[in-house]
Structure formats: C-alpha cells, structure tokens
Amino acid sequence: MGQLICDPGTISILLGNGDGTFQSAASYRTGTRPFTVAVGDLNGDGQLDLIAANNFDNTVSVLLGNGNGTFKAHADYPTDQAPSW
C-alpha cells in the first residue's frame, strides 16, 4: 500500500495548458497546515494573488502574484484564533 506524504507548510499550483491537462506542480511555502486557499487581486495591481488560512499556527499567508502564474514569497499575518472560512 502506498504512503501519502504531505509537506504541512506548502501549497501546490498546477497551471492549465488550455486543453484539459496541467503543467507540473509548483510548490510555495505557507504557514503551518494551510487548509483553505482563496484567489483574488488583494493589492489592486490587476494580478491574481493567493491567501491561505493556516490552521496550526493561527496565521493567514498572503502570496502576491507576479502575473505569470508564479507567486512571490509568502508574508504571514497572525490571527487571534485558528482562521476558518
């Protein structure tokens, strides 16, 4: 039986090729145990950004988009309790 190994501090992005297939995964560091991810233009620059709610360290990670499907290093912001969406 296979073993599932997860890095508890990353999210992976698979960009679409436009034909129903995907490129290889690109992994990005986050806070500990991200469990929800949202996409939006968080800083008003016209590029899609990521925000991840990190359950085990009570933070939210923000990864600003570069506009080409890649993202800058994460910045973590503390929350008073485990974030939930």
mmCIF file with all atom_site columns, N, CA, C and O in Angstrom, residues 8-57:
data_model
loop_
_atom_site.group_PDB
_atom_site.id
_atom_site.type_symbol
_atom_site.label_atom_id
_atom_site.label_alt_id
_atom_site.label_comp_id
_atom_site.label_asym_id
_atom_site.label_entity_id
_atom_site.label_seq_id
_atom_site.pdbx_PDB_ins_code
_atom_site.Cartn_x
_atom_site.Cartn_y
_atom_site.Cartn_z
_atom_site.occupancy
_atom_site.B_iso_or_equiv
_atom_site.pdbx_formal_charge
_atom_site.auth_seq_id
_atom_site.auth_comp_id
_atom_site.auth_asym_id
_atom_site.auth_atom_id
_atom_site.pdbx_PDB_model_num
ATOM 1   N N  . PRO A 1 8  ? 3.488  19.896 5.425   1.00 0.00 ? 8  PRO A N  1
ATOM 2   C CA . PRO A 1 8  ? 2.431  20.668 6.082   1.00 0.00 ? 8  PRO A CA 1
ATOM 3   C C  . PRO A 1 8  ? 2.577  22.176 5.965   1.00 0.00 ? 8  PRO A C  1
ATOM 4   O O  . PRO A 1 8  ? 1.824  22.903 6.598   1.00 0.00 ? 8  PRO A O  1
ATOM 5   N N  . GLY A 1 9  ? 3.500  22.678 5.170   1.00 0.00 ? 9  GLY A N  1
ATOM 6   C CA . GLY A 1 9  ? 3.654  24.116 5.046   1.00 0.00 ? 9  GLY A CA 1
ATOM 7   C C  . GLY A 1 9  ? 3.789  24.593 3.621   1.00 0.00 ? 9  GLY A C  1
ATOM 8   O O  . GLY A 1 9  ? 4.502  25.547 3.341   1.00 0.00 ? 9  GLY A O  1
ATOM 9   N N  . THR A 1 10 ? 3.090  23.928 2.690   1.00 0.00 ? 10 THR A N  1
ATOM 10  C CA . THR A 1 10 ? 3.148  24.352 1.290   1.00 0.00 ? 10 THR A CA 1
ATOM 11  C C  . THR A 1 10 ? 1.774  24.214 0.637   1.00 0.00 ? 10 THR A C  1
ATOM 12  O O  . THR A 1 10 ? 0.915  23.475 1.104   1.00 0.00 ? 10 THR A O  1
ATOM 13  N N  . ILE A 1 11 ? 1.615  24.948 -0.443  1.00 0.00 ? 11 ILE A N  1
ATOM 14  C CA . ILE A 1 11 ? 0.503  24.730 -1.354  1.00 0.00 ? 11 ILE A CA 1
ATOM 15  C C  . ILE A 1 11 ? 1.111  24.524 -2.736  1.00 0.00 ? 11 ILE A C  1
ATOM 16  O O  . ILE A 1 11 ? 2.202  25.016 -3.025  1.00 0.00 ? 11 ILE A O  1
ATOM 17  N N  . SER A 1 12 ? 0.437  23.767 -3.571  1.00 0.00 ? 12 SER A N  1
ATOM 18  C CA . SER A 1 12 ? 0.924  23.496 -4.919  1.00 0.00 ? 12 SER A CA 1
ATOM 19  C C  . SER A 1 12 ? -0.043 24.071 -5.939  1.00 0.00 ? 12 SER A C  1
ATOM 20  O O  . SER A 1 12 ? -1.258 23.951 -5.791  1.00 0.00 ? 12 SER A O  1
ATOM 21  N N  . ILE A 1 13 ? 0.517  24.668 -6.980  1.00 0.00 ? 13 ILE A N  1
ATOM 22  C CA . ILE A 1 13 ? -0.254 25.273 -8.054  1.00 0.00 ? 13 ILE A CA 1
ATOM 23  C C  . ILE A 1 13 ? 0.047  24.510 -9.335  1.00 0.00 ? 13 ILE A C  1
ATOM 24  O O  . ILE A 1 13 ? 1.201  24.301 -9.686  1.00 0.00 ? 13 ILE A O  1
ATOM 25  N N  . LEU A 1 14 ? -1.007 24.112 -10.025 1.00 0.00 ? 14 LEU A N  1
ATOM 26  C CA . LEU A 1 14 ? -0.870 23.457 -11.324 1.00 0.00 ? 14 LEU A CA 1
ATOM 27  C C  . LEU A 1 14 ? -1.571 24.336 -12.346 1.00 0.00 ? 14 LEU A C  1
ATOM 28  O O  . LEU A 1 14 ? -2.798 24.470 -12.331 1.00 0.00 ? 14 LEU A O  1
ATOM 29  N N  . LEU A 1 15 ? -0.807 24.956 -13.226 1.00 0.00 ? 15 LEU A N  1
ATOM 30  C CA . LEU A 1 15 ? -1.373 25.810 -14.257 1.00 0.00 ? 15 LEU A CA 1
ATOM 31  C C  . LEU A 1 15 ? -1.926 24.958 -15.394 1.00 0.00 ? 15 LEU A C  1
ATOM 32  O O  . LEU A 1 15 ? -1.323 23.955 -15.785 1.00 0.00 ? 15 LEU A O  1
ATOM 33  N N  . GLY A 1 16 ? -3.060 25.375 -15.926 1.00 0.00 ? 16 GLY A N  1
ATOM 34  C CA . GLY A 1 16 ? -3.669 24.657 -17.034 1.00 0.00 ? 16 GLY A CA 1
ATOM 35  C C  . GLY A 1 16 ? -2.978 24.941 -18.351 1.00 0.00 ? 16 GLY A C  1
ATOM 36  O O  . GLY A 1 16 ? -2.442 26.029 -18.577 1.00 0.00 ? 16 GLY A O  1
ATOM 37  N N  . ASN A 1 17 ? -2.994 23.946 -19.229 1.00 0.00 ? 17 ASN A N  1
ATOM 38  C CA . ASN A 1 17 ? -2.429 24.101 -20.572 1.00 0.00 ? 17 ASN A CA 1
ATOM 39  C C  . ASN A 1 17 ? -3.474 24.560 -21.591 1.00 0.00 ? 17 ASN A C  1
ATOM 40  O O  . ASN A 1 17 ? -3.144 24.795 -22.734 1.00 0.00 ? 17 ASN A O  1
ATOM 41  N N  . GLY A 1 18 ? -4.730 24.656 -21.166 1.00 0.00 ? 18 GLY A N  1
ATOM 42  C CA . GLY A 1 18 ? -5.794 25.081 -22.066 1.00 0.00 ? 18 GLY A CA 1
ATOM 43  C C  . GLY A 1 18 ? -6.437 23.952 -22.840 1.00 0.00 ? 18 GLY A C  1
ATOM 44  O O  . GLY A 1 18 ? -7.341 24.176 -23.637 1.00 0.00 ? 18 GLY A O  1
ATOM 45  N N  . ASP A 1 19 ? -5.965 22.728 -22.614 1.00 0.00 ? 19 ASP A N  1
ATOM 46  C CA . ASP A 1 19 ? -6.513 21.573 -23.332 1.00 0.00 ? 19 ASP A CA 1
ATOM 47  C C  . ASP A 1 19 ? -7.006 20.489 -22.376 1.00 0.00 ? 19 ASP A C  1
ATOM 48  O O  . ASP A 1 19 ? -7.159 19.338 -22.752 1.00 0.00 ? 19 ASP A O  1
ATOM 49  N N  . GLY A 1 20 ? -7.231 20.853 -21.116 1.00 0.00 ? 20 GLY A N  1
ATOM 50  C CA . GLY A 1 20 ? -7.681 19.886 -20.119 1.00 0.00 ? 20 GLY A CA 1
ATOM 51  C C  . GLY A 1 20 ? -6.556 19.210 -19.363 1.00 0.00 ? 20 GLY A C  1
ATOM 52  O O  . GLY A 1 20 ? -6.812 18.403 -18.478 1.00 0.00 ? 20 GLY A O  1
ATOM 53  N N  . THR A 1 21 ? -5.316 19.530 -19.710 1.00 0.00 ? 21 THR A N  1
ATOM 54  C CA . THR A 1 21 ? -4.169 18.979 -18.992 1.00 0.00 ? 21 THR A CA 1
ATOM 55  C C  . THR A 1 21 ? -3.498 20.094 -18.191 1.00 0.00 ? 21 THR A C  1
ATOM 56  O O  . THR A 1 21 ? -3.799 21.276 -18.373 1.00 0.00 ? 21 THR A O  1
ATOM 57  N N  . PHE A 1 22 ? -2.571 19.701 -17.334 1.00 0.00 ? 22 PHE A N  1
ATOM 58  C CA . PHE A 1 22 ? -1.913 20.656 -16.453 1.00 0.00 ? 22 PHE A CA 1
ATOM 59  C C  . PHE A 1 22 ? -0.403 20.533 -16.541 1.00 0.00 ? 22 PHE A C  1
ATOM 60  O O  . PHE A 1 22 ? 0.137  19.469 -16.841 1.00 0.00 ? 22 PHE A O  1
ATOM 61  N N  . GLN A 1 23 ? 0.266  21.637 -16.249 1.00 0.00 ? 23 GLN A N  1
ATOM 62  C CA . GLN A 1 23 ? 1.713  21.643 -16.131 1.00 0.00 ? 23 GLN A CA 1
ATOM 63  C C  . GLN A 1 23 ? 2.111  20.992 -14.814 1.00 0.00 ? 23 GLN A C  1
ATOM 64  O O  . GLN A 1 23 ? 1.260  20.727 -13.955 1.00 0.00 ? 23 GLN A O  1
ATOM 65  N N  . SER A 1 24 ? 3.389  20.750 -14.624 1.00 0.00 ? 24 SER A N  1
ATOM 66  C CA . SER A 1 24 ? 3.879  20.198 -13.358 1.00 0.00 ? 24 SER A CA 1
ATOM 67  C C  . SER A 1 24 ? 3.579  21.163 -12.221 1.00 0.00 ? 24 SER A C  1
ATOM 68  O O  . SER A 1 24 ? 3.528  22.373 -12.410 1.00 0.00 ? 24 SER A O  1
ATOM 69  N N  . ALA A 1 25 ? 3.416  20.616 -11.036 1.00 0.00 ? 25 ALA A N  1
ATOM 70  C CA . ALA A 1 25 ? 3.095  21.421 -9.857  1.00 0.00 ? 25 ALA A CA 1
ATOM 71  C C  . ALA A 1 25 ? 4.275  22.301 -9.456  1.00 0.00 ? 25 ALA A C  1
ATOM 72  O O  . ALA A 1 25 ? 5.428  21.881 -9.520  1.00 0.00 ? 25 ALA A O  1
ATOM 73  N N  . ALA A 1 26 ? 3.958  23.523 -9.058  1.00 0.00 ? 26 ALA A N  1
ATOM 74  C CA . ALA A 1 26 ? 4.930  24.423 -8.441  1.00 0.00 ? 26 ALA A CA 1
ATOM 75  C C  . ALA A 1 26 ? 4.483  24.607 -6.994  1.00 0.00 ? 26 ALA A C  1
ATOM 76  O O  . ALA A 1 26 ? 3.330  24.936 -6.735  1.00 0.00 ? 26 ALA A O  1
ATOM 77  N N  . SER A 1 27 ? 5.374  24.347 -6.042  1.00 0.00 ? 27 SER A N  1
ATOM 78  C CA . SER A 1 27 ? 5.028  24.430 -4.628  1.00 0.00 ? 27 SER A CA 1
ATOM 79  C C  . SER A 1 27 ? 5.529  25.732 -4.028  1.00 0.00 ? 27 SER A C  1
ATOM 80  O O  . SER A 1 27 ? 6.614  26.206 -4.365  1.00 0.00 ? 27 SER A O  1
ATOM 81  N N  . TYR A 1 28 ? 4.718  26.280 -3.124  1.00 0.00 ? 28 TYR A N  1
ATOM 82  C CA . TYR A 1 28 ? 5.037  27.539 -2.447  1.00 0.00 ? 28 TYR A CA 1
ATOM 83  C C  . TYR A 1 28 ? 4.871  27.358 -0.950  1.00 0.00 ? 28 TYR A C  1
ATOM 84  O O  . TYR A 1 28 ? 3.911  26.748 -0.486  1.00 0.00 ? 28 TYR A O  1
ATOM 85  N N  . ARG A 1 29 ? 5.821  27.900 -0.184  1.00 0.00 ? 29 ARG A N  1
ATOM 86  C CA . ARG A 1 29 ? 5.764  27.834 1.270   1.00 0.00 ? 29 ARG A CA 1
ATOM 87  C C  . ARG A 1 29 ? 4.616  28.691 1.794   1.00 0.00 ? 29 ARG A C  1
ATOM 88  O O  . ARG A 1 29 ? 4.292  29.733 1.217   1.00 0.00 ? 29 ARG A O  1
ATOM 89  N N  . THR A 1 30 ? 4.030  28.228 2.895   1.00 0.00 ? 30 THR A N  1
ATOM 90  C CA . THR A 1 30 ? 2.983  28.959 3.600   1.00 0.00 ? 30 THR A CA 1
ATOM 91  C C  . THR A 1 30 ? 3.247  28.804 5.092   1.00 0.00 ? 30 THR A C  1
ATOM 92  O O  . THR A 1 30 ? 4.268  28.242 5.489   1.00 0.00 ? 30 THR A O  1
ATOM 93  N N  . GLY A 1 31 ? 2.298  29.232 5.891   1.00 0.00 ? 31 GLY A N  1
ATOM 94  C CA . GLY A 1 31 ? 2.342  28.923 7.315   1.00 0.00 ? 31 GLY A CA 1
ATOM 95  C C  . GLY A 1 31 ? 2.055  27.438 7.513   1.00 0.00 ? 31 GLY A C  1
ATOM 96  O O  . GLY A 1 31 ? 1.935  26.670 6.548   1.00 0.00 ? 31 GLY A O  1
ATOM 97  N N  . THR A 1 32 ? 1.881  27.015 8.750   1.00 0.00 ? 32 THR A N  1
ATOM 98  C CA . THR A 1 32 ? 1.714  25.605 9.064   1.00 0.00 ? 32 THR A CA 1
ATOM 99  C C  . THR A 1 32 ? 0.290  25.128 8.798   1.00 0.00 ? 32 THR A C  1
ATOM 100 O O  . THR A 1 32 ? -0.667 25.713 9.268   1.00 0.00 ? 32 THR A O  1
ATOM 101 N N  . ARG A 1 33 ? 0.172  24.068 8.025   1.00 0.00 ? 33 ARG A N  1
ATOM 102 C CA . ARG A 1 33 ? -1.077 23.392 7.708   1.00 0.00 ? 33 ARG A CA 1
ATOM 103 C C  . ARG A 1 33 ? -2.130 24.284 7.052   1.00 0.00 ? 33 ARG A C  1
ATOM 104 O O  . ARG A 1 33 ? -3.203 24.502 7.600   1.00 0.00 ? 33 ARG A O  1
ATOM 105 N N  . PRO A 1 34 ? -1.842 24.801 5.861   1.00 0.00 ? 34 PRO A N  1
ATOM 106 C CA . PRO A 1 34 ? -2.882 25.559 5.159   1.00 0.00 ? 34 PRO A CA 1
ATOM 107 C C  . PRO A 1 34 ? -4.057 24.634 4.851   1.00 0.00 ? 34 PRO A C  1
ATOM 108 O O  . PRO A 1 34 ? -3.859 23.498 4.437   1.00 0.00 ? 34 PRO A O  1
ATOM 109 N N  . PHE A 1 35 ? -5.271 25.120 5.099   1.00 0.00 ? 35 PHE A N  1
ATOM 110 C CA . PHE A 1 35 ? -6.423 24.259 4.852   1.00 0.00 ? 35 PHE A CA 1
ATOM 111 C C  . PHE A 1 35 ? -7.455 24.897 3.944   1.00 0.00 ? 35 PHE A C  1
ATOM 112 O O  . PHE A 1 35 ? -8.339 24.214 3.450   1.00 0.00 ? 35 PHE A O  1
ATOM 113 N N  . THR A 1 36 ? -7.350 26.184 3.712   1.00 0.00 ? 36 THR A N  1
ATOM 114 C CA . THR A 1 36 ? -8.245 26.859 2.782   1.00 0.00 ? 36 THR A CA 1
ATOM 115 C C  . THR A 1 36 ? -7.433 27.879 2.000   1.00 0.00 ? 36 THR A C  1
ATOM 116 O O  . THR A 1 36 ? -6.612 28.585 2.575   1.00 0.00 ? 36 THR A O  1
ATOM 117 N N  . VAL A 1 37 ? -7.672 27.946 0.698   1.00 0.00 ? 37 VAL A N  1
ATOM 118 C CA . VAL A 1 37 ? -6.964 28.895 -0.158  1.00 0.00 ? 37 VAL A CA 1
ATOM 119 C C  . VAL A 1 37 ? -7.996 29.681 -0.952  1.00 0.00 ? 37 VAL A C  1
ATOM 120 O O  . VAL A 1 37 ? -8.975 29.120 -1.440  1.00 0.00 ? 37 VAL A O  1
ATOM 121 N N  . ALA A 1 38 ? -7.771 30.978 -1.067  1.00 0.00 ? 38 ALA A N  1
ATOM 122 C CA . ALA A 1 38 ? -8.630 31.836 -1.885  1.00 0.00 ? 38 ALA A CA 1
ATOM 123 C C  . ALA A 1 38 ? -7.755 32.600 -2.872  1.00 0.00 ? 38 ALA A C  1
ATOM 124 O O  . ALA A 1 38 ? -6.572 32.827 -2.625  1.00 0.00 ? 38 ALA A O  1
ATOM 125 N N  . VAL A 1 39 ? -8.352 32.990 -3.991  1.00 0.00 ? 39 VAL A N  1
ATOM 126 C CA . VAL A 1 39 ? -7.649 33.713 -5.049  1.00 0.00 ? 39 VAL A CA 1
ATOM 127 C C  . VAL A 1 39 ? -8.363 35.033 -5.291  1.00 0.00 ? 39 VAL A C  1
ATOM 128 O O  . VAL A 1 39 ? -9.588 35.085 -5.328  1.00 0.00 ? 39 VAL A O  1
ATOM 129 N N  . GLY A 1 40 ? -7.596 36.100 -5.447  1.00 0.00 ? 40 GLY A N  1
ATOM 130 C CA . GLY A 1 40 ? -8.163 37.403 -5.758  1.00 0.00 ? 40 GLY A CA 1
ATOM 131 C C  . GLY A 1 40 ? -7.063 38.427 -5.911  1.00 0.00 ? 40 GLY A C  1
ATOM 132 O O  . GLY A 1 40 ? -5.904 38.157 -5.604  1.00 0.00 ? 40 GLY A O  1
ATOM 133 N N  . ASP A 1 41 ? -7.413 39.586 -6.385  1.00 0.00 ? 41 ASP A N  1
ATOM 134 C CA . ASP A 1 41 ? -6.457 40.689 -6.518  1.00 0.00 ? 41 ASP A CA 1
ATOM 135 C C  . ASP A 1 41 ? -6.444 41.443 -5.181  1.00 0.00 ? 41 ASP A C  1
ATOM 136 O O  . ASP A 1 41 ? -7.206 42.374 -4.976  1.00 0.00 ? 41 ASP A O  1
ATOM 137 N N  . LEU A 1 42 ? -5.571 41.040 -4.300  1.00 0.00 ? 42 LEU A N  1
ATOM 138 C CA . LEU A 1 42 ? -5.556 41.579 -2.942  1.00 0.00 ? 42 LEU A CA 1
ATOM 139 C C  . LEU A 1 42 ? -4.967 42.976 -2.840  1.00 0.00 ? 42 LEU A C  1
ATOM 140 O O  . LEU A 1 42 ? -5.318 43.727 -1.939  1.00 0.00 ? 42 LEU A O  1
ATOM 141 N N  . ASN A 1 43 ? -4.056 43.340 -3.732  1.00 0.00 ? 43 ASN A N  1
ATOM 142 C CA . ASN A 1 43 ? -3.389 44.638 -3.623  1.00 0.00 ? 43 ASN A CA 1
ATOM 143 C C  . ASN A 1 43 ? -3.726 45.601 -4.759  1.00 0.00 ? 43 ASN A C  1
ATOM 144 O O  . ASN A 1 43 ? -3.108 46.646 -4.897  1.00 0.00 ? 43 ASN A O  1
ATOM 145 N N  . GLY A 1 44 ? -4.703 45.252 -5.588  1.00 0.00 ? 44 GLY A N  1
ATOM 146 C CA . GLY A 1 44 ? -5.182 46.159 -6.618  1.00 0.00 ? 44 GLY A CA 1
ATOM 147 C C  . GLY A 1 44 ? -4.256 46.382 -7.794  1.00 0.00 ? 44 GLY A C  1
ATOM 148 O O  . GLY A 1 44 ? -4.413 47.362 -8.520  1.00 0.00 ? 44 GLY A O  1
ATOM 149 N N  . ASP A 1 45 ? -3.314 45.444 -8.043  1.00 0.00 ? 45 ASP A N  1
ATOM 150 C CA . ASP A 1 45 ? -2.389 45.621 -9.163  1.00 0.00 ? 45 ASP A CA 1
ATOM 151 C C  . ASP A 1 45 ? -2.829 44.899 -10.434 1.00 0.00 ? 45 ASP A C  1
ATOM 152 O O  . ASP A 1 45 ? -2.113 44.879 -11.424 1.00 0.00 ? 45 ASP A O  1
ATOM 153 N N  . GLY A 1 46 ? -4.015 44.283 -10.401 1.00 0.00 ? 46 GLY A N  1
ATOM 154 C CA . GLY A 1 46 ? -4.514 43.579 -11.574 1.00 0.00 ? 46 GLY A CA 1
ATOM 155 C C  . GLY A 1 46 ? -4.016 42.151 -11.693 1.00 0.00 ? 46 GLY A C  1
ATOM 156 O O  . GLY A 1 46 ? -4.364 41.463 -12.651 1.00 0.00 ? 46 GLY A O  1
ATOM 157 N N  . GLN A 1 47 ? -3.203 41.673 -10.754 1.00 0.00 ? 47 GLN A N  1
ATOM 158 C CA . GLN A 1 47 ? -2.659 40.313 -10.775 1.00 0.00 ? 47 GLN A CA 1
ATOM 159 C C  . GLN A 1 47 ? -3.370 39.479 -9.713  1.00 0.00 ? 47 GLN A C  1
ATOM 160 O O  . GLN A 1 47 ? -3.681 39.975 -8.628  1.00 0.00 ? 47 GLN A O  1
ATOM 161 N N  . LEU A 1 48 ? -3.611 38.196 -10.007 1.00 0.00 ? 48 LEU A N  1
ATOM 162 C CA . LEU A 1 48 ? -4.223 37.323 -9.023  1.00 0.00 ? 48 LEU A CA 1
ATOM 163 C C  . LEU A 1 48 ? -3.218 36.964 -7.926  1.00 0.00 ? 48 LEU A C  1
ATOM 164 O O  . LEU A 1 48 ? -2.060 36.651 -8.212  1.00 0.00 ? 48 LEU A O  1
ATOM 165 N N  . ASP A 1 49 ? -3.670 37.048 -6.690  1.00 0.00 ? 49 ASP A N  1
ATOM 166 C CA . ASP A 1 49 ? -2.868 36.729 -5.518  1.00 0.00 ? 49 ASP A CA 1
ATOM 167 C C  . ASP A 1 49 ? -3.525 35.561 -4.792  1.00 0.00 ? 49 ASP A C  1
ATOM 168 O O  . ASP A 1 49 ? -4.684 35.232 -5.042  1.00 0.00 ? 49 ASP A O  1
ATOM 169 N N  . LEU A 1 50 ? -2.786 34.932 -3.875  1.00 0.00 ? 50 LEU A N  1
ATOM 170 C CA . LEU A 1 50 ? -3.305 33.831 -3.081  1.00 0.00 ? 50 LEU A CA 1
ATOM 171 C C  . LEU A 1 50 ? -3.320 34.221 -1.612  1.00 0.00 ? 50 LEU A C  1
ATOM 172 O O  . LEU A 1 50 ? -2.422 34.920 -1.139  1.00 0.00 ? 50 LEU A O  1
ATOM 173 N N  . ILE A 1 51 ? -4.313 33.722 -0.895  1.00 0.00 ? 51 ILE A N  1
ATOM 174 C CA . ILE A 1 51 ? -4.349 33.851 0.550   1.00 0.00 ? 51 ILE A CA 1
ATOM 175 C C  . ILE A 1 51 ? -4.687 32.464 1.095   1.00 0.00 ? 51 ILE A C  1
ATOM 176 O O  . ILE A 1 51 ? -5.569 31.782 0.586   1.00 0.00 ? 51 ILE A O  1
ATOM 177 N N  . ALA A 1 52 ? -3.909 32.023 2.095   1.00 0.00 ? 52 ALA A N  1
ATOM 178 C CA . ALA A 1 52 ? -4.100 30.702 2.685   1.00 0.00 ? 52 ALA A CA 1
ATOM 179 C C  . ALA A 1 52 ? -4.346 30.842 4.180   1.00 0.00 ? 52 ALA A C  1
ATOM 180 O O  . ALA A 1 52 ? -3.600 31.546 4.868   1.00 0.00 ? 52 ALA A O  1
ATOM 181 N N  . ALA A 1 53 ? -5.384 30.182 4.668   1.00 0.00 ? 53 ALA A N  1
ATOM 182 C CA . ALA A 1 53 ? -5.662 30.135 6.103   1.00 0.00 ? 53 ALA A CA 1
ATOM 183 C C  . ALA A 1 53 ? -4.893 28.955 6.686   1.00 0.00 ? 53 ALA A C  1
ATOM 184 O O  . ALA A 1 53 ? -5.065 27.819 6.245   1.00 0.00 ? 53 ALA A O  1
ATOM 185 N N  . ASN A 1 54 ? -4.029 29.236 7.658   1.00 0.00 ? 54 ASN A N  1
ATOM 186 C CA . ASN A 1 54 ? -3.153 28.221 8.249   1.00 0.00 ? 54 ASN A CA 1
ATOM 187 C C  . ASN A 1 54 ? -3.668 27.838 9.630   1.00 0.00 ? 54 ASN A C  1
ATOM 188 O O  . ASN A 1 54 ? -3.612 28.624 10.573  1.00 0.00 ? 54 ASN A O  1
ATOM 189 N N  . ASN A 1 55 ? -4.153 26.621 9.736   1.00 0.00 ? 55 ASN A N  1
ATOM 190 C CA . ASN A 1 55 ? -4.858 26.181 10.923  1.00 0.00 ? 55 ASN A CA 1
ATOM 191 C C  . ASN A 1 55 ? -3.961 25.997 12.142  1.00 0.00 ? 55 ASN A C  1
ATOM 192 O O  . ASN A 1 55 ? -4.366 26.316 13.251  1.00 0.00 ? 55 ASN A O  1
ATOM 193 N N  . PHE A 1 56 ? -2.744 25.501 12.000  1.00 0.00 ? 56 PHE A N  1
ATOM 194 C CA . PHE A 1 56 ? -1.957 25.114 13.162  1.00 0.00 ? 56 PHE A CA 1
ATOM 195 C C  . PHE A 1 56 ? -1.137 26.235 13.772  1.00 0.00 ? 56 PHE A C  1
ATOM 196 O O  . PHE A 1 56 ? -0.685 26.122 14.902  1.00 0.00 ? 56 PHE A O  1
ATOM 197 N N  . ASP A 1 57 ? -0.886 27.317 13.054  1.00 0.00 ? 57 ASP A N  1
ATOM 198 C CA . ASP A 1 57 ? -0.124 28.412 13.663  1.00 0.00 ? 57 ASP A CA 1
ATOM 199 C C  . ASP A 1 57 ? -0.907 29.717 13.732  1.00 0.00 ? 57 ASP A C  1
ATOM 200 O O  . ASP A 1 57 ? -0.346 30.763 14.013  1.00 0.00 ? 57 ASP A O  1
#
